[in-house]
Amino acid sequence: MTAGWNWETGEGLLGVDDPADWDAAYERGENGLGTAAIGLARNCPLAAASPRIIKAMRLPDRGQRGFAYTAAGTAARLNGTLTPELYAALRAEGHRGLAETAVDDTLDYVPFRELPLWFKWRTVASKVEDKLKTWRLNITYAAEDARAALRRLRRR
């Protein structure tokens, strides 16, 4: 299917299914390697796609690095697990920036009991953060409602 891939425009790269083609494109310095990493995550076994996704996470182009993190999230969604190297790469980036969605996908699609310790901690921390945001919003809404009620009373 190599003929259907356009490395310049990115057309068809989500269909990349041969790690050797990705490796050859990497050696040539082609554009679209992050996009093709998503294709590998979708179409190849995790063990074959993982080293290429990690290489794509180190690309100089920020956009293509973002697609590499998307590929890691896609791998977590499709496989329900990641390789130790992918877990380490996501942990190194942290739960922010380019890796935020990939970490969220990992937390959502990998069973808690199979997560490495940092991801388990991140799951708990995310739930605490969500609860604090909920409380803050509830307090804000209550204060706004009270303020509106006081304004109505003053107008009478």
mmCIF file with all atom_site columns, C-alpha atoms in Angstrom:
data_model
loop_
_atom_site.group_PDB
_atom_site.id
_atom_site.type_symbol
_atom_site.label_atom_id
_atom_site.label_alt_id
_atom_site.label_comp_id
_atom_site.label_asym_id
_atom_site.label_entity_id
_atom_site.label_seq_id
_atom_site.pdbx_PDB_ins_code
_atom_site.Cartn_x
_atom_site.Cartn_y
_atom_site.Cartn_z
_atom_site.occupancy
_atom_site.B_iso_or_equiv
_atom_site.pdbx_formal_charge
_atom_site.auth_seq_id
_atom_site.auth_comp_id
_atom_site.auth_asym_id
_atom_site.auth_atom_id
_atom_site.pdbx_PDB_model_num
ATOM 1   C CA . MET A 1 1   ? 0.000   0.000  0.000  1.00 0.00 ? 1   MET A CA 1
ATOM 2   C CA . THR A 1 2   ? 3.042   2.265  -0.095 1.00 0.00 ? 2   THR A CA 1
ATOM 3   C CA . ALA A 1 3   ? 1.794   3.814  -3.347 1.00 0.00 ? 3   ALA A CA 1
ATOM 4   C CA . GLY A 1 4   ? -1.226  5.219  -1.448 1.00 0.00 ? 4   GLY A CA 1
ATOM 5   C CA . TRP A 1 5   ? 0.907   7.139  1.065  1.00 0.00 ? 5   TRP A CA 1
ATOM 6   C CA . ASN A 1 6   ? 1.901   10.693 0.422  1.00 0.00 ? 6   ASN A CA 1
ATOM 7   C CA . TRP A 1 7   ? 4.578   11.666 2.940  1.00 0.00 ? 7   TRP A CA 1
ATOM 8   C CA . GLU A 1 8   ? 4.514   15.327 1.877  1.00 0.00 ? 8   GLU A CA 1
ATOM 9   C CA . THR A 1 9   ? 0.783   15.965 2.327  1.00 0.00 ? 9   THR A CA 1
ATOM 10  C CA . GLY A 1 10  ? 0.100   13.209 4.871  1.00 0.00 ? 10  GLY A CA 1
ATOM 11  C CA . GLU A 1 11  ? -2.605  11.672 2.701  1.00 0.00 ? 11  GLU A CA 1
ATOM 12  C CA . GLY A 1 12  ? -3.145  7.995  3.474  1.00 0.00 ? 12  GLY A CA 1
ATOM 13  C CA . LEU A 1 13  ? -0.617  7.861  6.333  1.00 0.00 ? 13  LEU A CA 1
ATOM 14  C CA . LEU A 1 14  ? -3.242  6.681  8.826  1.00 0.00 ? 14  LEU A CA 1
ATOM 15  C CA . GLY A 1 15  ? -3.213  3.447  6.830  1.00 0.00 ? 15  GLY A CA 1
ATOM 16  C CA . VAL A 1 16  ? 0.494   2.714  7.391  1.00 0.00 ? 16  VAL A CA 1
ATOM 17  C CA . ASP A 1 17  ? 0.641   -0.912 8.454  1.00 0.00 ? 17  ASP A CA 1
ATOM 18  C CA . ASP A 1 18  ? 4.268   -1.890 7.896  1.00 0.00 ? 18  ASP A CA 1
ATOM 19  C CA . PRO A 1 19  ? 6.868   -0.829 10.479 1.00 0.00 ? 19  PRO A CA 1
ATOM 20  C CA . ALA A 1 20  ? 9.614   -1.244 7.868  1.00 0.00 ? 20  ALA A CA 1
ATOM 21  C CA . ASP A 1 21  ? 7.996   1.468  5.718  1.00 0.00 ? 21  ASP A CA 1
ATOM 22  C CA . TRP A 1 22  ? 7.858   3.787  8.729  1.00 0.00 ? 22  TRP A CA 1
ATOM 23  C CA . ASP A 1 23  ? 11.525  3.059  9.488  1.00 0.00 ? 23  ASP A CA 1
ATOM 24  C CA . ALA A 1 24  ? 12.527  3.808  5.891  1.00 0.00 ? 24  ALA A CA 1
ATOM 25  C CA . ALA A 1 25  ? 10.600  7.095  5.968  1.00 0.00 ? 25  ALA A CA 1
ATOM 26  C CA . TYR A 1 26  ? 12.267  7.975  9.277  1.00 0.00 ? 26  TYR A CA 1
ATOM 27  C CA . GLU A 1 27  ? 15.700  7.373  7.750  1.00 0.00 ? 27  GLU A CA 1
ATOM 28  C CA . ARG A 1 28  ? 14.775  9.622  4.794  1.00 0.00 ? 28  ARG A CA 1
ATOM 29  C CA . GLY A 1 29  ? 13.557  12.331 7.204  1.00 0.00 ? 29  GLY A CA 1
ATOM 30  C CA . GLU A 1 30  ? 10.056  12.403 5.753  1.00 0.00 ? 30  GLU A CA 1
ATOM 31  C CA . ASN A 1 31  ? 7.261   14.629 6.988  1.00 0.00 ? 31  ASN A CA 1
ATOM 32  C CA . GLY A 1 32  ? 4.211   13.042 8.545  1.00 0.00 ? 32  GLY A CA 1
ATOM 33  C CA . LEU A 1 33  ? 5.970   10.491 10.740 1.00 0.00 ? 33  LEU A CA 1
ATOM 34  C CA . GLY A 1 34  ? 3.731   11.321 13.706 1.00 0.00 ? 34  GLY A CA 1
ATOM 35  C CA . THR A 1 35  ? 0.655   10.813 11.557 1.00 0.00 ? 35  THR A CA 1
ATOM 36  C CA . ALA A 1 36  ? 2.055   7.517  10.304 1.00 0.00 ? 36  ALA A CA 1
ATOM 37  C CA . ALA A 1 37  ? 2.698   6.499  13.941 1.00 0.00 ? 37  ALA A CA 1
ATOM 38  C CA . ILE A 1 38  ? -1.068  6.745  14.495 1.00 0.00 ? 38  ILE A CA 1
ATOM 39  C CA . GLY A 1 39  ? -1.482  4.392  11.529 1.00 0.00 ? 39  GLY A CA 1
ATOM 40  C CA . LEU A 1 40  ? 0.982   1.964  13.090 1.00 0.00 ? 40  LEU A CA 1
ATOM 41  C CA . ALA A 1 41  ? -0.863  2.145  16.424 1.00 0.00 ? 41  ALA A CA 1
ATOM 42  C CA . ARG A 1 42  ? -4.101  1.308  14.619 1.00 0.00 ? 42  ARG A CA 1
ATOM 43  C CA . ASN A 1 43  ? -2.821  -1.343 12.245 1.00 0.00 ? 43  ASN A CA 1
ATOM 44  C CA . CYS A 1 44  ? 0.140   -3.111 13.881 1.00 0.00 ? 44  CYS A CA 1
ATOM 45  C CA . PRO A 1 45  ? 0.747   -5.083 17.053 1.00 0.00 ? 45  PRO A CA 1
ATOM 46  C CA . LEU A 1 46  ? 1.663   -2.889 20.001 1.00 0.00 ? 46  LEU A CA 1
ATOM 47  C CA . ALA A 1 47  ? 5.152   -4.379 20.277 1.00 0.00 ? 47  ALA A CA 1
ATOM 48  C CA . ALA A 1 48  ? 5.927   -3.362 16.683 1.00 0.00 ? 48  ALA A CA 1
ATOM 49  C CA . ALA A 1 49  ? 4.388   0.111  16.888 1.00 0.00 ? 49  ALA A CA 1
ATOM 50  C CA . SER A 1 50  ? 5.758   1.126  20.291 1.00 0.00 ? 50  SER A CA 1
ATOM 51  C CA . PRO A 1 51  ? 9.414   1.851  19.366 1.00 0.00 ? 51  PRO A CA 1
ATOM 52  C CA . ARG A 1 52  ? 8.299   3.919  16.371 1.00 0.00 ? 52  ARG A CA 1
ATOM 53  C CA . ILE A 1 53  ? 5.815   5.893  18.460 1.00 0.00 ? 53  ILE A CA 1
ATOM 54  C CA . ILE A 1 54  ? 8.589   6.666  20.937 1.00 0.00 ? 54  ILE A CA 1
ATOM 55  C CA . LYS A 1 55  ? 10.886  7.814  18.098 1.00 0.00 ? 55  LYS A CA 1
ATOM 56  C CA . ALA A 1 56  ? 8.073   10.002 16.770 1.00 0.00 ? 56  ALA A CA 1
ATOM 57  C CA . MET A 1 57  ? 7.710   11.569 20.253 1.00 0.00 ? 57  MET A CA 1
ATOM 58  C CA . ARG A 1 58  ? 11.245  12.916 19.787 1.00 0.00 ? 58  ARG A CA 1
ATOM 59  C CA . LEU A 1 59  ? 10.708  14.496 16.355 1.00 0.00 ? 59  LEU A CA 1
ATOM 60  C CA . PRO A 1 60  ? 11.708  18.163 16.010 1.00 0.00 ? 60  PRO A CA 1
ATOM 61  C CA . ASP A 1 61  ? 8.289   19.180 14.599 1.00 0.00 ? 61  ASP A CA 1
ATOM 62  C CA . ARG A 1 62  ? 5.953   19.906 17.534 1.00 0.00 ? 62  ARG A CA 1
ATOM 63  C CA . GLY A 1 63  ? 2.857   19.032 15.488 1.00 0.00 ? 63  GLY A CA 1
ATOM 64  C CA . GLN A 1 64  ? 4.205   15.624 14.551 1.00 0.00 ? 64  GLN A CA 1
ATOM 65  C CA . ARG A 1 65  ? 5.229   15.022 18.185 1.00 0.00 ? 65  ARG A CA 1
ATOM 66  C CA . GLY A 1 66  ? 1.633   15.785 19.130 1.00 0.00 ? 66  GLY A CA 1
ATOM 67  C CA . PHE A 1 67  ? 0.464   13.115 16.688 1.00 0.00 ? 67  PHE A CA 1
ATOM 68  C CA . ALA A 1 68  ? 2.920   10.675 18.265 1.00 0.00 ? 68  ALA A CA 1
ATOM 69  C CA . TYR A 1 69  ? 1.280   11.238 21.647 1.00 0.00 ? 69  TYR A CA 1
ATOM 70  C CA . THR A 1 70  ? -2.082  10.749 19.963 1.00 0.00 ? 70  THR A CA 1
ATOM 71  C CA . ALA A 1 71  ? -0.717  7.433  18.669 1.00 0.00 ? 71  ALA A CA 1
ATOM 72  C CA . ALA A 1 72  ? 0.142   6.415  22.246 1.00 0.00 ? 72  ALA A CA 1
ATOM 73  C CA . GLY A 1 73  ? -3.402  7.244  23.342 1.00 0.00 ? 73  GLY A CA 1
ATOM 74  C CA . THR A 1 74  ? -4.758  5.301  20.377 1.00 0.00 ? 74  THR A CA 1
ATOM 75  C CA . ALA A 1 75  ? -2.628  2.309  21.329 1.00 0.00 ? 75  ALA A CA 1
ATOM 76  C CA . ALA A 1 76  ? -3.993  2.454  24.885 1.00 0.00 ? 76  ALA A CA 1
ATOM 77  C CA . ARG A 1 77  ? -7.560  2.623  23.559 1.00 0.00 ? 77  ARG A CA 1
ATOM 78  C CA . LEU A 1 78  ? -7.148  -0.284 21.166 1.00 0.00 ? 78  LEU A CA 1
ATOM 79  C CA . ASN A 1 79  ? -4.978  -2.587 23.275 1.00 0.00 ? 79  ASN A CA 1
ATOM 80  C CA . GLY A 1 80  ? -6.057  -1.794 26.828 1.00 0.00 ? 80  GLY A CA 1
ATOM 81  C CA . THR A 1 81  ? -2.376  -1.585 27.771 1.00 0.00 ? 81  THR A CA 1
ATOM 82  C CA . LEU A 1 82  ? 0.912   -0.002 26.737 1.00 0.00 ? 82  LEU A CA 1
ATOM 83  C CA . THR A 1 83  ? 4.508   -1.149 26.673 1.00 0.00 ? 83  THR A CA 1
ATOM 84  C CA . PRO A 1 84  ? 6.738   -0.187 29.601 1.00 0.00 ? 84  PRO A CA 1
ATOM 85  C CA . GLU A 1 85  ? 8.603   2.184  27.257 1.00 0.00 ? 85  GLU A CA 1
ATOM 86  C CA . LEU A 1 86  ? 5.406   4.014  26.312 1.00 0.00 ? 86  LEU A CA 1
ATOM 87  C CA . TYR A 1 87  ? 4.366   4.287  29.960 1.00 0.00 ? 87  TYR A CA 1
ATOM 88  C CA . ALA A 1 88  ? 7.803   5.747  30.714 1.00 0.00 ? 88  ALA A CA 1
ATOM 89  C CA . ALA A 1 89  ? 7.600   8.224  27.819 1.00 0.00 ? 89  ALA A CA 1
ATOM 90  C CA . LEU A 1 90  ? 4.169   9.431  28.932 1.00 0.00 ? 90  LEU A CA 1
ATOM 91  C CA . ARG A 1 91  ? 5.297   9.715  32.535 1.00 0.00 ? 91  ARG A CA 1
ATOM 92  C CA . ALA A 1 92  ? 8.364   11.714 31.468 1.00 0.00 ? 92  ALA A CA 1
ATOM 93  C CA . GLU A 1 93  ? 6.160   14.212 29.635 1.00 0.00 ? 93  GLU A CA 1
ATOM 94  C CA . GLY A 1 94  ? 3.660   14.344 32.496 1.00 0.00 ? 94  GLY A CA 1
ATOM 95  C CA . HIS A 1 95  ? -0.056  14.982 32.515 1.00 0.00 ? 95  HIS A CA 1
ATOM 96  C CA . ARG A 1 96  ? 0.183   18.248 30.605 1.00 0.00 ? 96  ARG A CA 1
ATOM 97  C CA . GLY A 1 97  ? 0.930   19.664 27.184 1.00 0.00 ? 97  GLY A CA 1
ATOM 98  C CA . LEU A 1 98  ? 1.224   17.233 24.311 1.00 0.00 ? 98  LEU A CA 1
ATOM 99  C CA . ALA A 1 99  ? 0.783   14.165 26.518 1.00 0.00 ? 99  ALA A CA 1
ATOM 100 C CA . GLU A 1 100 ? -2.331  15.259 28.412 1.00 0.00 ? 100 GLU A CA 1
ATOM 101 C CA . THR A 1 101 ? -4.851  13.514 26.152 1.00 0.00 ? 101 THR A CA 1
ATOM 102 C CA . ALA A 1 102 ? -2.674  10.410 25.812 1.00 0.00 ? 102 ALA A CA 1
ATOM 103 C CA . VAL A 1 103 ? -2.386  10.133 29.597 1.00 0.00 ? 103 VAL A CA 1
ATOM 104 C CA . ASP A 1 104 ? -6.151  10.624 29.905 1.00 0.00 ? 104 ASP A CA 1
ATOM 105 C CA . ASP A 1 105 ? -6.756  7.878  27.320 1.00 0.00 ? 105 ASP A CA 1
ATOM 106 C CA . THR A 1 106 ? -4.396  5.588  29.210 1.00 0.00 ? 106 THR A CA 1
ATOM 107 C CA . LEU A 1 107 ? -6.218  6.254  32.477 1.00 0.00 ? 107 LEU A CA 1
ATOM 108 C CA . ASP A 1 108 ? -9.577  5.645  30.789 1.00 0.00 ? 108 ASP A CA 1
ATOM 109 C CA . TYR A 1 109 ? -8.787  2.516  28.777 1.00 0.00 ? 109 TYR A CA 1
ATOM 110 C CA . VAL A 1 110 ? -6.151  0.598  30.741 1.00 0.00 ? 110 VAL A CA 1
ATOM 111 C CA . PRO A 1 111 ? -7.569  -1.268 33.745 1.00 0.00 ? 111 PRO A CA 1
ATOM 112 C CA . PHE A 1 112 ? -6.477  0.349  37.011 1.00 0.00 ? 112 PHE A CA 1
ATOM 113 C CA . ARG A 1 113 ? -4.873  -2.856 38.311 1.00 0.00 ? 113 ARG A CA 1
ATOM 114 C CA . GLU A 1 114 ? -2.574  -2.963 35.252 1.00 0.00 ? 114 GLU A CA 1
ATOM 115 C CA . LEU A 1 115 ? -1.372  0.623  35.479 1.00 0.00 ? 115 LEU A CA 1
ATOM 116 C CA . PRO A 1 116 ? 2.145   1.427  36.701 1.00 0.00 ? 116 PRO A CA 1
ATOM 117 C CA . LEU A 1 117 ? 2.290   3.210  40.057 1.00 0.00 ? 117 LEU A CA 1
ATOM 118 C CA . TRP A 1 118 ? 2.636   6.751  38.652 1.00 0.00 ? 118 TRP A CA 1
ATOM 119 C CA . PHE A 1 119 ? -0.498  6.288  36.542 1.00 0.00 ? 119 PHE A CA 1
ATOM 120 C CA . LYS A 1 120 ? -2.411  4.922  39.541 1.00 0.00 ? 120 LYS A CA 1
ATOM 121 C CA . TRP A 1 121 ? -1.372  7.995  41.491 1.00 0.00 ? 121 TRP A CA 1
ATOM 122 C CA . ARG A 1 122 ? -2.372  10.181 38.525 1.00 0.00 ? 122 ARG A CA 1
ATOM 123 C CA . THR A 1 123 ? -5.817  8.525  38.476 1.00 0.00 ? 123 THR A CA 1
ATOM 124 C CA . VAL A 1 124 ? -6.384  9.344  42.134 1.00 0.00 ? 124 VAL A CA 1
ATOM 125 C CA . ALA A 1 125 ? -5.006  12.872 41.728 1.00 0.00 ? 125 ALA A CA 1
ATOM 126 C CA . SER A 1 126 ? -7.297  13.483 38.727 1.00 0.00 ? 126 SER A CA 1
ATOM 127 C CA . LYS A 1 127 ? -10.344 12.376 40.694 1.00 0.00 ? 127 LYS A CA 1
ATOM 128 C CA . VAL A 1 128 ? -9.403  14.664 43.595 1.00 0.00 ? 128 VAL A CA 1
ATOM 129 C CA . GLU A 1 129 ? -8.833  17.577 41.196 1.00 0.00 ? 129 GLU A CA 1
ATOM 130 C CA . ASP A 1 130 ? -12.207 16.927 39.547 1.00 0.00 ? 130 ASP A CA 1
ATOM 131 C CA . LYS A 1 131 ? -13.958 16.838 42.932 1.00 0.00 ? 131 LYS A CA 1
ATOM 132 C CA . LEU A 1 132 ? -12.302 20.104 43.997 1.00 0.00 ? 132 LEU A CA 1
ATOM 133 C CA . LYS A 1 133 ? -13.347 21.764 40.730 1.00 0.00 ? 133 LYS A CA 1
ATOM 134 C CA . THR A 1 134 ? -16.906 20.528 41.265 1.00 0.00 ? 134 THR A CA 1
ATOM 135 C CA . TRP A 1 135 ? -17.003 21.957 44.785 1.00 0.00 ? 135 TRP A CA 1
ATOM 136 C CA . ARG A 1 136 ? -15.547 25.240 43.593 1.00 0.00 ? 136 ARG A CA 1
ATOM 137 C CA . LEU A 1 137 ? -18.171 25.513 40.861 1.00 0.00 ? 137 LEU A CA 1
ATOM 138 C CA . ASN A 1 138 ? -20.971 24.625 43.287 1.00 0.00 ? 138 ASN A CA 1
ATOM 139 C CA . ILE A 1 139 ? -19.782 27.329 45.676 1.00 0.00 ? 139 ILE A CA 1
ATOM 140 C CA . THR A 1 140 ? -19.487 29.817 42.813 1.00 0.00 ? 140 THR A CA 1
ATOM 141 C CA . TYR A 1 141 ? -23.008 29.038 41.580 1.00 0.00 ? 141 TYR A CA 1
ATOM 142 C CA . ALA A 1 142 ? -24.393 29.267 45.120 1.00 0.00 ? 142 ALA A CA 1
ATOM 143 C CA . ALA A 1 143 ? -22.698 32.652 45.609 1.00 0.00 ? 143 ALA A CA 1
ATOM 144 C CA . GLU A 1 144 ? -24.060 33.906 42.283 1.00 0.00 ? 144 GLU A CA 1
ATOM 145 C CA . ASP A 1 145 ? -27.556 32.716 43.198 1.00 0.00 ? 145 ASP A CA 1
ATOM 146 C CA . ALA A 1 146 ? -27.311 34.398 46.614 1.00 0.00 ? 146 ALA A CA 1
ATOM 147 C CA . ARG A 1 147 ? -26.077 37.634 45.008 1.00 0.00 ? 147 ARG A CA 1
ATOM 148 C CA . ALA A 1 148 ? -28.964 37.570 42.517 1.00 0.00 ? 148 ALA A CA 1
ATOM 149 C CA . ALA A 1 149 ? -31.459 36.948 45.323 1.00 0.00 ? 149 ALA A CA 1
ATOM 150 C CA . LEU A 1 150 ? -30.069 39.893 47.315 1.00 0.00 ? 150 LEU A CA 1
ATOM 151 C CA . ARG A 1 151 ? -30.375 42.146 44.249 1.00 0.00 ? 151 ARG A CA 1
ATOM 152 C CA . ARG A 1 152 ? -34.001 41.123 43.826 1.00 0.00 ? 152 ARG A CA 1
ATOM 153 C CA . LEU A 1 153 ? -34.686 41.870 47.501 1.00 0.00 ? 153 LEU A CA 1
ATOM 154 C CA . ARG A 1 154 ? -33.057 45.298 47.253 1.00 0.00 ? 154 ARG A CA 1
ATOM 155 C CA . ARG A 1 155 ? -35.184 46.214 44.216 1.00 0.00 ? 155 ARG A CA 1
ATOM 156 C CA . ARG A 1 156 ? -38.426 45.639 46.120 1.00 0.00 ? 156 ARG A CA 1
#
